[in-house]
Amino acid sequence: MHGRAKSLNRETQGNGDSFNMRVKSHFSSKSLIAQQAVTWIREGMIIALDASSTCWYLAKQLPDINITIFTNSIRICHQLSKKKNIQLISSGGVLHRKYACYINSSLITQLKNLEIDLFIFSCDGIDANGDLWDSNIDNAQFKEINPNSA
């Protein structure tokens, strides 16, 4: 990633759609994206997933193989808790119920201790400078991690 993640509206927190709304929106497209993403995953990988509904669809489709998943999503944690071979690491923190994600000020420190092979996330848009945009500031901060600095 060359850009940075930014909130579409830093003054108004919580202006994005809830997880429950997002999971029902474009579900067939999200499932197809998840099917493609599964083909990128190999045994032994360390993968970071954001709290997006697309990543939740991916979690549902992940094979029960020896991989490590790091996420800030309570829904993904619940989904992957059923798979015995997947090591699951949650960011923990304060639960933001609307977005079904944990807010944690030490998130960047946690990620620096992992050697992430693949970070899968969604965002509201990407501008000409390569900056990612998200409707929620907390989700934007999770995606702001630059693998070159972590």
XYZ file of C-alpha atoms in Angstrom:
150
model
C 0.000 0.000 0.000
C 1.365 3.401 -0.902
C -1.315 5.702 0.457
C -2.875 6.163 3.851
C -6.321 5.462 5.239
C -8.462 8.481 6.062
C -11.924 8.988 7.404
C -14.394 10.570 5.003
C -15.573 12.794 7.822
C -13.232 13.068 10.801
C -15.600 15.391 12.690
C -18.502 12.932 12.750
C -17.741 9.548 14.241
C -20.020 6.645 13.539
C -21.486 7.942 10.294
C -21.048 4.665 8.386
C -23.567 1.864 7.974
C -23.773 -0.703 10.739
C -22.305 -4.169 10.256
C -25.839 -5.606 10.145
C -26.729 -3.301 7.243
C -23.457 -3.918 5.391
C -23.666 -7.714 5.650
C -27.004 -7.629 3.766
C -25.769 -5.249 1.066
C -24.263 -6.739 -2.124
C -23.901 -10.114 -0.406
C -23.477 -12.108 -3.648
C -20.637 -9.839 -4.813
C -18.963 -10.015 -1.415
C -19.217 -13.801 -1.440
C -17.576 -13.910 -4.898
C -14.771 -11.628 -3.693
C -14.290 -13.935 -0.708
C -14.133 -16.992 -2.998
C -11.327 -15.343 -4.971
C -9.473 -14.297 -1.806
C -9.530 -17.887 -0.499
C -7.354 -18.883 -3.480
C -4.583 -16.574 -2.201
C -4.351 -18.309 1.176
C -1.769 -20.988 1.934
C -0.912 -23.020 5.041
C 1.288 -21.231 7.519
C 0.249 -17.709 6.479
C -0.453 -14.882 8.919
C -3.444 -12.930 7.672
C -5.033 -9.715 8.962
C -8.744 -9.157 8.352
C -10.623 -5.956 9.066
C -14.151 -5.788 10.458
C -15.760 -5.507 7.038
C -18.677 -7.651 5.979
C -16.615 -8.817 2.982
C -13.981 -10.221 5.343
C -16.750 -11.884 7.342
C -17.855 -13.663 4.157
C -14.221 -14.691 3.674
C -14.018 -16.031 7.238
C -17.060 -18.197 6.532
C -15.301 -19.697 3.500
C -11.826 -20.181 4.967
C -10.700 -23.789 5.048
C -9.808 -25.157 8.481
C -6.054 -25.190 7.830
C -2.984 -24.115 9.791
C -3.099 -20.313 9.400
C -3.116 -17.397 11.822
C -5.810 -14.738 11.571
C -5.518 -11.337 13.275
C -8.715 -9.280 13.354
C -10.545 -6.524 15.163
C -13.923 -8.041 14.211
C -16.099 -9.747 16.822
C -18.129 -11.399 14.040
C -15.025 -12.867 12.408
C -13.802 -14.080 15.813
C -17.107 -15.835 16.369
C -17.076 -17.380 12.884
C -13.473 -18.614 13.140
C -13.860 -19.932 16.681
C -15.510 -22.964 15.042
C -12.334 -23.841 13.101
C -9.831 -25.773 15.221
C -6.729 -25.410 13.019
C -6.916 -21.633 12.645
C -5.021 -19.691 15.292
C -7.156 -16.652 16.034
C -5.751 -13.415 17.435
C -8.166 -10.643 18.336
C -7.096 -7.054 18.793
C -9.392 -6.836 21.792
C -10.324 -3.489 23.213
C -13.605 -1.662 23.544
C -16.420 -3.233 21.536
C -18.032 -0.829 19.066
C -21.361 -2.631 18.633
C -22.565 -0.719 15.568
C -19.546 -1.821 13.537
C -19.018 -5.147 15.391
C -15.364 -4.256 15.907
C -12.945 -3.648 18.717
C -11.369 -0.231 19.211
C -7.873 -0.508 20.635
C -5.208 2.193 20.913
C -2.417 -0.428 20.919
C -3.491 -1.933 17.584
C -0.426 -0.708 15.698
C 1.883 -2.164 18.344
C 0.083 -5.502 18.092
C 0.466 -5.578 14.312
C 4.168 -4.688 14.466
C 4.756 -7.895 16.426
C 3.266 -10.020 13.633
C 4.759 -10.710 10.233
C 1.586 -10.275 8.203
C 1.633 -12.143 4.895
C -1.719 -10.839 3.682
C -3.979 -8.004 4.886
C -7.478 -8.156 3.447
C -9.820 -5.222 4.004
C -12.422 -3.123 2.284
C -12.815 0.620 2.149
C -15.239 3.204 0.811
C -12.860 4.469 -1.833
C -9.330 5.136 -3.050
C -8.332 8.554 -4.388
C -5.817 9.473 -7.104
C -3.022 9.694 -4.499
C -3.640 6.122 -3.373
C -5.220 7.225 -0.093
C -7.899 4.905 1.262
C -11.136 6.413 2.535
C -13.495 4.927 5.094
C -16.709 6.254 6.620
C -15.582 5.337 10.139
C -12.460 6.861 11.705
C -11.709 3.797 13.840
C -11.847 1.490 10.834
C -9.685 3.911 8.862
C -7.043 3.795 11.588
C -6.928 -0.018 11.425
C -6.320 0.167 7.667
C -3.742 2.928 8.011
C -1.014 0.425 8.898
C 1.739 0.670 6.311
C 3.507 -2.684 5.946
C 6.775 -0.852 5.246
C 6.623 0.881 8.632
C 5.221 -1.989 10.679
